[in-house]
Structures are given as C-alpha cells and as structure tokens.
Amino acid sequence: MPESTEVKRPVITPLRVVIALCLIAPFVAMLWVSSYAKTDPTLGGIPFFYWYQMLWVLISTALTMIAYKLWQHDQRSRTSDDKKGGASA
C-alpha cells in the first residue's frame, strides 16, 4: 500500500462549470436562430437580425476573456496546491 495520502482534486469544479458556460453561451445564442430571426427592433436602421449577431461578437469576446482569466486562476491554484502537497509529503 502506498504511504502517501494524496487527495486528488475533482476534475469538474464549480469554477470549471462557469468556464464551460462562458464558452458555450455564444454557441447556444447563435444556433438558436428562431430567437433572433426578425427585423424589428431596428437600431440605427440596422435590422435586429444583424445587430444582434454583431452584439454577440462583443459578448463572445468578453466571455472568452473571462473564461481565460478564470482558467488561469484555476491553474495557478492547482499548481500551488500541488506544490504544497508535494512539499509536505
């Protein structure tokens, strides 16, 4: 029997679920065409169909950036926990 009592952290964490939602949301929004396949309301003469998609370009950029920062945080915390666990063993 191995003497080390390492506790493995779960692969699926609440933080990783948030990251996944940030990355999946733009796909769901763009694939659900019936929700935005209309002309009204217009924004500066641009039909809803077009400005809604352009808005999602900006939203997708923000969500991807948030997901990346959260991933970095997750990786840093896992690395620091691994170092703490490795030093005490």
Short mmCIF file of C-alpha atoms in Angstrom, two decimals:
data_model
loop_
_atom_site.label_atom_id
_atom_site.label_comp_id
_atom_site.label_asym_id
_atom_site.label_seq_id
_atom_site.Cartn_x
_atom_site.Cartn_y
_atom_site.Cartn_z
CA MET A 1 0.00 0.00 0.00
CA PRO A 2 1.30 3.44 -0.82
CA GLU A 3 2.03 5.61 2.20
CA SER A 4 1.20 8.93 0.56
CA THR A 5 -2.27 10.15 1.34
CA GLU A 6 -2.62 12.48 -1.60
CA VAL A 7 -6.13 13.70 -2.16
CA LYS A 8 -6.87 14.27 -5.81
CA ARG A 9 -8.88 17.35 -6.55
CA PRO A 10 -12.03 16.79 -8.61
CA VAL A 11 -11.76 17.44 -12.32
CA ILE A 12 -15.18 19.08 -12.51
CA THR A 13 -15.33 22.04 -10.17
CA PRO A 14 -17.83 24.91 -9.93
CA LEU A 15 -15.22 27.23 -11.45
CA ARG A 16 -14.78 24.94 -14.43
CA VAL A 17 -18.55 24.78 -14.89
CA VAL A 18 -18.63 28.59 -15.07
CA ILE A 19 -15.80 28.49 -17.63
CA ALA A 20 -17.74 25.99 -19.72
CA LEU A 21 -20.90 28.11 -19.57
CA CYS A 22 -18.95 31.18 -20.69
CA LEU A 23 -17.68 29.28 -23.70
CA ILE A 24 -20.95 27.53 -24.58
CA ALA A 25 -23.30 30.54 -24.26
CA PRO A 26 -22.31 32.18 -27.59
CA PHE A 27 -22.83 28.92 -29.48
CA VAL A 28 -26.28 28.44 -28.00
CA ALA A 29 -27.24 32.04 -28.70
CA MET A 30 -26.13 31.87 -32.33
CA LEU A 31 -27.52 28.41 -33.06
CA TRP A 32 -30.97 29.34 -31.72
CA VAL A 33 -31.76 31.31 -34.88
CA SER A 34 -35.51 31.48 -34.33
CA SER A 35 -34.90 33.73 -31.32
CA TYR A 36 -33.40 36.50 -33.47
CA ALA A 37 -34.71 35.86 -36.99
CA LYS A 38 -36.71 39.10 -37.21
CA THR A 39 -36.25 42.65 -38.41
CA ASP A 40 -37.70 44.61 -35.50
CA PRO A 41 -36.48 46.37 -33.44
CA THR A 42 -34.05 48.21 -35.65
CA LEU A 43 -31.02 50.00 -34.25
CA GLY A 44 -29.95 52.96 -36.33
CA GLY A 45 -31.71 51.48 -39.35
CA ILE A 46 -29.99 48.10 -38.92
CA PRO A 47 -32.41 45.17 -38.60
CA PHE A 48 -32.38 43.19 -35.35
CA PHE A 49 -31.06 40.07 -37.14
CA TYR A 50 -27.77 41.81 -37.93
CA TRP A 51 -27.14 43.95 -34.87
CA TYR A 52 -27.95 41.06 -32.54
CA GLN A 53 -25.21 38.97 -34.16
CA MET A 54 -22.73 41.83 -34.02
CA LEU A 55 -23.56 42.34 -30.35
CA TRP A 56 -22.74 38.69 -29.74
CA VAL A 57 -19.29 39.21 -31.27
CA LEU A 58 -18.57 41.65 -28.44
CA ILE A 59 -20.27 39.47 -25.81
CA SER A 60 -18.34 36.41 -27.02
CA THR A 61 -15.07 38.30 -26.76
CA ALA A 62 -15.85 39.32 -23.17
CA LEU A 63 -16.97 35.82 -22.18
CA THR A 64 -13.88 34.23 -23.72
CA MET A 65 -11.67 36.69 -21.87
CA ILE A 66 -13.46 35.93 -18.59
CA ALA A 67 -13.14 32.18 -19.22
CA TYR A 68 -9.42 32.56 -19.91
CA LYS A 69 -8.82 34.56 -16.73
CA LEU A 70 -10.79 32.03 -14.68
CA TRP A 71 -8.79 29.19 -16.26
CA GLN A 72 -5.54 30.92 -15.35
CA HIS A 73 -6.78 31.31 -11.77
CA ASP A 74 -7.78 27.64 -11.66
CA GLN A 75 -4.40 26.51 -12.96
CA ARG A 76 -2.49 28.73 -10.53
CA SER A 77 -4.47 27.40 -7.57
CA ARG A 78 -3.96 23.80 -8.69
CA THR A 79 -0.23 24.36 -9.15
CA SER A 80 0.14 25.98 -5.73
CA ASP A 81 -1.87 23.17 -4.12
CA ASP A 82 0.34 20.58 -5.83
CA LYS A 83 3.46 22.33 -4.54
CA LYS A 84 2.06 22.45 -1.01
CA GLY A 85 1.10 18.78 -1.16
CA GLY A 86 4.46 17.79 -2.63
CA ALA A 87 6.48 19.71 -0.03
CA SER A 88 4.66 18.16 2.93
CA ALA A 89 4.85 14.57 1.65
#
